[in-house]
PDB file of C-alpha atoms in Angstrom:
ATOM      1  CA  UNK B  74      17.470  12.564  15.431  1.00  0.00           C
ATOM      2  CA  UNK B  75      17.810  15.732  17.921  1.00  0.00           C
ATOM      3  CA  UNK B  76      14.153  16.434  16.617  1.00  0.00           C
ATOM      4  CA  UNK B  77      12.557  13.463  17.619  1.00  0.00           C
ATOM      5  CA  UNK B  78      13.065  14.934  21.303  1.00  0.00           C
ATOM      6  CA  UNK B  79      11.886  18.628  20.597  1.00  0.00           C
ATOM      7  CA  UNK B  80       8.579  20.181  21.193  1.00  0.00           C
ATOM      8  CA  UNK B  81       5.895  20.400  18.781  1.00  0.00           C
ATOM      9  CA  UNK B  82       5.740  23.400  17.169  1.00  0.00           C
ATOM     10  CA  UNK B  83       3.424  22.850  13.821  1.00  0.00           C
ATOM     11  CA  UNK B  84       6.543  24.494  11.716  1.00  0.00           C
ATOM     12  CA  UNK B  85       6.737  22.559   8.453  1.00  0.00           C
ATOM     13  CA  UNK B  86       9.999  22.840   8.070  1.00  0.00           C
ATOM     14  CA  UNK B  87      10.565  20.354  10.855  1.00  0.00           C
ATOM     15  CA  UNK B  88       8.092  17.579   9.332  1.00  0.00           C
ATOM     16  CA  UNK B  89       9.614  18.467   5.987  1.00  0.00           C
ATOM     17  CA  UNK B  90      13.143  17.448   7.345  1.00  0.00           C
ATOM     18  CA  UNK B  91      11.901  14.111   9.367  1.00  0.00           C
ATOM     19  CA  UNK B  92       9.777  13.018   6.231  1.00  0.00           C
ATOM     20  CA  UNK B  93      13.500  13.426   4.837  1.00  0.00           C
ATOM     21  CA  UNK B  94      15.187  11.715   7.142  1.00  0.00           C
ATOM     22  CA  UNK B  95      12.433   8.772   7.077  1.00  0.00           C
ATOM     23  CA  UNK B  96      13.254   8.179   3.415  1.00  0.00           C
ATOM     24  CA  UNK B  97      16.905   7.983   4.105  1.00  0.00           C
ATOM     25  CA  UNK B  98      16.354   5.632   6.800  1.00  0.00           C
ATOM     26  CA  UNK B  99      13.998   3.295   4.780  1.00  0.00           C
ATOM     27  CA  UNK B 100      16.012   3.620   1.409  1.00  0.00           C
ATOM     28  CA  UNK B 101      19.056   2.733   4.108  1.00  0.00           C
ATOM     29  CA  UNK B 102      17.715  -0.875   5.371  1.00  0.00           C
ATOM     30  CA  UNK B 103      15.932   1.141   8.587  1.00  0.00           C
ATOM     31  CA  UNK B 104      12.433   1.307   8.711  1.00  0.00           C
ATOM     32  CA  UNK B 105      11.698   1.054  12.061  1.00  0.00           C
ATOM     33  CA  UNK B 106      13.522   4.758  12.440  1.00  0.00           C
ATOM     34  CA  UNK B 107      11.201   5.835   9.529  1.00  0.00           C
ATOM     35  CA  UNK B 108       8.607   5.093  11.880  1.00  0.00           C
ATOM     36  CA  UNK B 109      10.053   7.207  14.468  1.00  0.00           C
ATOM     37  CA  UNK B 110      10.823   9.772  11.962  1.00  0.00           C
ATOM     38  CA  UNK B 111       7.117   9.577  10.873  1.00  0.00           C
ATOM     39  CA  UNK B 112       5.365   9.605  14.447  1.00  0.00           C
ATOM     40  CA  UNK B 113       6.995  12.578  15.020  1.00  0.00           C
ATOM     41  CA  UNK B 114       6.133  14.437  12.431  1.00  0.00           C
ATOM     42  CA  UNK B 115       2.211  13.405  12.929  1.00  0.00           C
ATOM     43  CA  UNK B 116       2.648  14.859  15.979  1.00  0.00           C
ATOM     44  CA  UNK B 117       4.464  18.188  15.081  1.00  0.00           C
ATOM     45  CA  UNK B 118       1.904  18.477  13.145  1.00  0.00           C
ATOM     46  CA  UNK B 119       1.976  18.561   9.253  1.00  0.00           C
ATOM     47  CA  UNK B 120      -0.362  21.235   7.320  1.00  0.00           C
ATOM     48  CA  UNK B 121      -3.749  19.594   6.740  1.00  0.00           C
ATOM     49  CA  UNK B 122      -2.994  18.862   2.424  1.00  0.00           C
ATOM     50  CA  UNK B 123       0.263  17.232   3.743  1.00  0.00           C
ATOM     51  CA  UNK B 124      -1.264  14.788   6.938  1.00  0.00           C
ATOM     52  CA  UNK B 125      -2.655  12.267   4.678  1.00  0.00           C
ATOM     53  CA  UNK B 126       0.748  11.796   2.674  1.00  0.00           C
ATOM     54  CA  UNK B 127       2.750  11.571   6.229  1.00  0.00           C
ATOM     55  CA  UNK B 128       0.313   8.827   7.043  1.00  0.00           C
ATOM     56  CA  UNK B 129       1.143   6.947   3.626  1.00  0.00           C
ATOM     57  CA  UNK B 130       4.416   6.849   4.404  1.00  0.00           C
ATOM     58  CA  UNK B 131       4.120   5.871   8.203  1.00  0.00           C
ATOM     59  CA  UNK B 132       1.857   3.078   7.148  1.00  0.00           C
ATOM     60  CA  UNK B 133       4.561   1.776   4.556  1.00  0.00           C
ATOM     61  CA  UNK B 134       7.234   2.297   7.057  1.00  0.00           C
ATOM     62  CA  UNK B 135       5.379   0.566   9.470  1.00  0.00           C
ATOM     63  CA  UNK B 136       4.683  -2.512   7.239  1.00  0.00           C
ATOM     64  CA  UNK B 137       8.428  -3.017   6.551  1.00  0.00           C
ATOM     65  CA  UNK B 138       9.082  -2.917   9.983  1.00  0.00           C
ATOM     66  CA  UNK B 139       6.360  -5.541  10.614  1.00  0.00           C
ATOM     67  CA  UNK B 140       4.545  -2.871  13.224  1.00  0.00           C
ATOM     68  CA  UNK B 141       0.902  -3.932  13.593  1.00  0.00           C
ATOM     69  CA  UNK B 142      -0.248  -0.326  13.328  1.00  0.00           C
ATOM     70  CA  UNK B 143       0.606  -0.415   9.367  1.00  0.00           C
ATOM     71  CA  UNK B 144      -2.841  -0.992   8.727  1.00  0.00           C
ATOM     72  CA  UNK B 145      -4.241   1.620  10.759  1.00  0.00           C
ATOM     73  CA  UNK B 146      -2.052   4.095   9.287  1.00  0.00           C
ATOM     74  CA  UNK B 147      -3.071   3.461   6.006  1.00  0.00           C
ATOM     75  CA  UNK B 148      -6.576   3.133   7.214  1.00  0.00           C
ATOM     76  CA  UNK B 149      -6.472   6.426   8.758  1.00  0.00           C
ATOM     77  CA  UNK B 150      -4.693   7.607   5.231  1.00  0.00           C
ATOM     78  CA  UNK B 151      -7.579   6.623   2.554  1.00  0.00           C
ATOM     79  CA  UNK B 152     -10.092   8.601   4.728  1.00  0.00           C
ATOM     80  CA  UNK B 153      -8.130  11.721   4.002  1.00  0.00           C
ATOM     81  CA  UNK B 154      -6.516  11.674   1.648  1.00  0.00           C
ATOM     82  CA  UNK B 155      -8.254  13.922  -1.732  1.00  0.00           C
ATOM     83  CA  UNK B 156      -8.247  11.900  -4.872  1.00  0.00           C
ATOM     84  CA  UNK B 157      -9.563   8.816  -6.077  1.00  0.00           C
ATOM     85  CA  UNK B 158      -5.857   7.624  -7.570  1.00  0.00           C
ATOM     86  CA  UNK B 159      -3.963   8.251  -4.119  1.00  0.00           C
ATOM     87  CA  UNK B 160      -6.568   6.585  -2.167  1.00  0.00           C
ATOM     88  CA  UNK B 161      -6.103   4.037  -4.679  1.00  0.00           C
ATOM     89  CA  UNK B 162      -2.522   3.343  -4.091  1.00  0.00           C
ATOM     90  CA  UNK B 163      -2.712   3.814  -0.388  1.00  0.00           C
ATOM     91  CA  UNK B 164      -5.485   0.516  -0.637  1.00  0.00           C
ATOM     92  CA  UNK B 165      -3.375  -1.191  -2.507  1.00  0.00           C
ATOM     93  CA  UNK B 166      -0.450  -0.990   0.139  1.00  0.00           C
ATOM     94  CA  UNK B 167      -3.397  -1.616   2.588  1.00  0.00           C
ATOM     95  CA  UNK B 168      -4.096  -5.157   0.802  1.00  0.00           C
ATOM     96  CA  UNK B 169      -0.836  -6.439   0.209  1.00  0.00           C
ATOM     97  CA  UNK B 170      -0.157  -5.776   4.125  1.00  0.00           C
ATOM     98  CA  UNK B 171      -2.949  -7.706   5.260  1.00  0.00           C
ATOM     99  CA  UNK B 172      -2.116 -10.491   2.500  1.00  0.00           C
ATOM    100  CA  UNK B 173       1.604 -10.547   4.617  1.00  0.00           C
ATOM    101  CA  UNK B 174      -0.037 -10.489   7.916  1.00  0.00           C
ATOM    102  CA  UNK B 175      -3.137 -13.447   6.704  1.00  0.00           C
ATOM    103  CA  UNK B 176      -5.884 -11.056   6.568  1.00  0.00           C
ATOM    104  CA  UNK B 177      -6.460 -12.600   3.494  1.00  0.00           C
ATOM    105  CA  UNK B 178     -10.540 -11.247   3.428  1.00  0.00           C
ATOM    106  CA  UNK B 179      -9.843  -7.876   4.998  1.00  0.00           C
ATOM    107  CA  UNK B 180      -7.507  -7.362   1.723  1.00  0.00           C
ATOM    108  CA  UNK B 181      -9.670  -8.989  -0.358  1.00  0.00           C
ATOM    109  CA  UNK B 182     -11.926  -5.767   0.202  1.00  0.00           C
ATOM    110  CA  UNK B 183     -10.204  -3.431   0.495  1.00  0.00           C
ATOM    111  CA  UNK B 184      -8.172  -4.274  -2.627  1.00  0.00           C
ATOM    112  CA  UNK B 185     -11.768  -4.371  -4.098  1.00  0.00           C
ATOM    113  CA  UNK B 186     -11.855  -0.724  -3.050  1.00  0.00           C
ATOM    114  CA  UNK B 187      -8.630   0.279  -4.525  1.00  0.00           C
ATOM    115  CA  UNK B 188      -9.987  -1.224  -8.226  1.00  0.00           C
ATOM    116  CA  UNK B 189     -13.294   0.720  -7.449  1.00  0.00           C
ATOM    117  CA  UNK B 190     -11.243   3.902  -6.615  1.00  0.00           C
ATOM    118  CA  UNK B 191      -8.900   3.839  -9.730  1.00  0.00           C
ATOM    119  CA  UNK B 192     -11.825   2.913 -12.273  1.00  0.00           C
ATOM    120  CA  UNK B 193     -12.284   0.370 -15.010  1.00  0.00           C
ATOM    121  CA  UNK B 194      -9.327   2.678 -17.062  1.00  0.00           C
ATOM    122  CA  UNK B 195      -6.707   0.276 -18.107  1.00  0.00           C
ATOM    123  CA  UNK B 196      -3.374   1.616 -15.740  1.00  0.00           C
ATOM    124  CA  UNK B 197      -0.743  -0.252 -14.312  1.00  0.00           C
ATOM    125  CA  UNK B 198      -2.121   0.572 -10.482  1.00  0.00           C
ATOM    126  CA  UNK B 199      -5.150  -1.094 -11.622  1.00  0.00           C
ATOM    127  CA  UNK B 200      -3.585  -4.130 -12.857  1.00  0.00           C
ATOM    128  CA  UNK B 201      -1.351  -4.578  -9.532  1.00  0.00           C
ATOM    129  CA  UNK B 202      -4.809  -4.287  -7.706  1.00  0.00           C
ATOM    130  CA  UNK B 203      -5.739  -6.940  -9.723  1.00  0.00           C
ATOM    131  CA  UNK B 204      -2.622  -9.181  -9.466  1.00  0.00           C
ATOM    132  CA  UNK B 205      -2.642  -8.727  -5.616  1.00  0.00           C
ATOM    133  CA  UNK B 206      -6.834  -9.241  -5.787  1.00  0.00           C
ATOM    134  CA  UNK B 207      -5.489 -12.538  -7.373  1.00  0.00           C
ATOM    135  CA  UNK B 208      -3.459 -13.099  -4.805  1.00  0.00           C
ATOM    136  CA  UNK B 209      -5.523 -12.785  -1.967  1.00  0.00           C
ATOM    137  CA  UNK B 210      -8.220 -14.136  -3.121  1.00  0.00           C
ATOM    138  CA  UNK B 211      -6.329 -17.412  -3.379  1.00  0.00           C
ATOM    139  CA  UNK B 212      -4.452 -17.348  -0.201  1.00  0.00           C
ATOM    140  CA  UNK B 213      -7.853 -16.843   1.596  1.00  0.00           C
ATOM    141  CA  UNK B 214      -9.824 -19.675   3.288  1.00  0.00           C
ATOM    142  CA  UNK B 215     -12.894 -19.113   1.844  1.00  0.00           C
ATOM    143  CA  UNK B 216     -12.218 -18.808  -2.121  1.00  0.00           C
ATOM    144  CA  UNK B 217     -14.249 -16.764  -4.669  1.00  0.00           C
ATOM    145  CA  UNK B 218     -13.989 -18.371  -7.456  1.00  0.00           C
ATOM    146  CA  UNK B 219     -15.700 -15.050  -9.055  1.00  0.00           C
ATOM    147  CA  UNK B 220     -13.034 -12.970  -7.882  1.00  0.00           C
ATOM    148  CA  UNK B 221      -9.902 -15.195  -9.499  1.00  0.00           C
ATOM    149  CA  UNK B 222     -11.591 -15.301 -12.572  1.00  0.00           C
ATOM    150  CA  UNK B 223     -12.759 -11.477 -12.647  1.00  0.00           C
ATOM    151  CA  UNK B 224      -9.000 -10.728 -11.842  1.00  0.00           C
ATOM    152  CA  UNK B 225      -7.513 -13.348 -14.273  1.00  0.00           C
ATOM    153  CA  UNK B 226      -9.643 -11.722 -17.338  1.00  0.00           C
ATOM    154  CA  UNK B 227      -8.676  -8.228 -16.440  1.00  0.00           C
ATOM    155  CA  UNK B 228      -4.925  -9.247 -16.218  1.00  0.00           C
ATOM    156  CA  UNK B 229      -5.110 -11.365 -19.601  1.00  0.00           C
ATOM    157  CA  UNK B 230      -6.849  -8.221 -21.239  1.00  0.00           C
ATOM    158  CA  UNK B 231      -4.209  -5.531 -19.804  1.00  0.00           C
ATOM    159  CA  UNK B 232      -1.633  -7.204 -21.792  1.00  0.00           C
ATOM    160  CA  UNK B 233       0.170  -8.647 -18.821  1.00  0.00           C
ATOM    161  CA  UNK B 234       0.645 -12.112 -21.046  1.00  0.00           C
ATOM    162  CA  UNK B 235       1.793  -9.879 -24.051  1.00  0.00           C
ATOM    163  CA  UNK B 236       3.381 -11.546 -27.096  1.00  0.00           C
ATOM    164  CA  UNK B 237       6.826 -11.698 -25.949  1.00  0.00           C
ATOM    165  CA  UNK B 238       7.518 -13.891 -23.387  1.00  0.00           C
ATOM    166  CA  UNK B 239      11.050 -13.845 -23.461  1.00  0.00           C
ATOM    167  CA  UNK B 240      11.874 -10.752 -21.443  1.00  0.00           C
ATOM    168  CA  UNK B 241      11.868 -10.561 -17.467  1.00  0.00           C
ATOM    169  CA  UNK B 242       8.285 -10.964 -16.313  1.00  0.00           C
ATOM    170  CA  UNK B 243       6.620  -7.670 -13.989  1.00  0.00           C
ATOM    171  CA  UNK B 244       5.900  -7.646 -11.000  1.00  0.00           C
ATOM    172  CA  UNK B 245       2.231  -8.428 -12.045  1.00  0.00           C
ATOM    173  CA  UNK B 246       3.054 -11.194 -13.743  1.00  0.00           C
ATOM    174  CA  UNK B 247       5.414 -12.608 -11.459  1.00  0.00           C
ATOM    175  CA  UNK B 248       2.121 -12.563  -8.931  1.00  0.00           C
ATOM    176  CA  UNK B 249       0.201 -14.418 -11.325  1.00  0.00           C
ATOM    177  CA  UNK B 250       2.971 -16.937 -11.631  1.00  0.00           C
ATOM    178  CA  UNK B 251       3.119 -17.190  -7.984  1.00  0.00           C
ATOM    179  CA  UNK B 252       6.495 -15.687  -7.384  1.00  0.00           C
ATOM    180  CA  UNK B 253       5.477 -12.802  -5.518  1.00  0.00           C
TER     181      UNK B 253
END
């Protein structure tokens, strides 16, 4: 906390130690000091490789806290950040905060972008694209039919429906059963 009041220096060691202390405060129930913890260290500033990763976790922060700027954040974060697989993930947080706020079309695409940065590889990002595509895609006002169907035949082929159906269900399939 006594760094949130300090000047900006651009010394990593100081957004090293708030990135730490926004991870406490999220994995402690308080995400809205994350976000504190976060804007700070945007504006110490982090190294370039390490700007796009601060932004991630703002934009997560953010979302828990129900902040409006979530979205922005994580906006801001796909543009910069390096590889397809982060970009990815940050689009998939992205979706399924604009599927909590009712932006069910805005998440539609850019959960569409997510699938088309991770690649037609069978992963487990790529299927919770798909399970939150599903998702969306339903919630939405105008449906595409397309879309569910696209989505339901990549889930059924990733072996989200496996065999045994005894065991606790993933998260995945948990969407698809509608307890998300």
């Amino acid at each position: 906390a006594h760094l949130l009041p300090s000047p900006s220096t651009g010394d990593g060691d100081v957004v090293a130690a708030l990135r730490t202390a926004a991870r406490r405060a999220v994995s402690g129930g308080a995400p809205e000091s994350a976000v504190r913890y976060l804007r700070r260290a945007l504006a110490e500033p982090p190294a370039a490789p390490d700007q796009a990763r601060v932004l991630v976790e703002l934009g997560q922060a953010a979302a828990m806290s129900g902040d409006p700027a979530a979205v922005d954040h994580l906006r801001r974060a796909v543009e910069d950040l390096p590889d397809a697989p982060a970009r990815a993930e940050a689009l998939f947080d992205m979706g399924r905060t604009m599927v909590s706020r009712g932006r069910y079309r805005e998440a539609t695409e850019a959960l569409e972008a997510g699938l088309d940065e991770v690649g037609p590889a069978p992963s487990e990002l790529r299927l919770r694209l798909h399970a939150a595509l599903v998702q969306a895609t339903r919630l939405r006002d105008t449906r595409r039919p397309d879309l569910v169907d696209i989505a339901w035949m990549a889930l059924a082929g990733s072996g989200a429906h496996g065999p045994d159906r005894s065991g606790p269900l993933s998260p995945p399939q948990r969407a698809l059963h509608g307890e998300v």
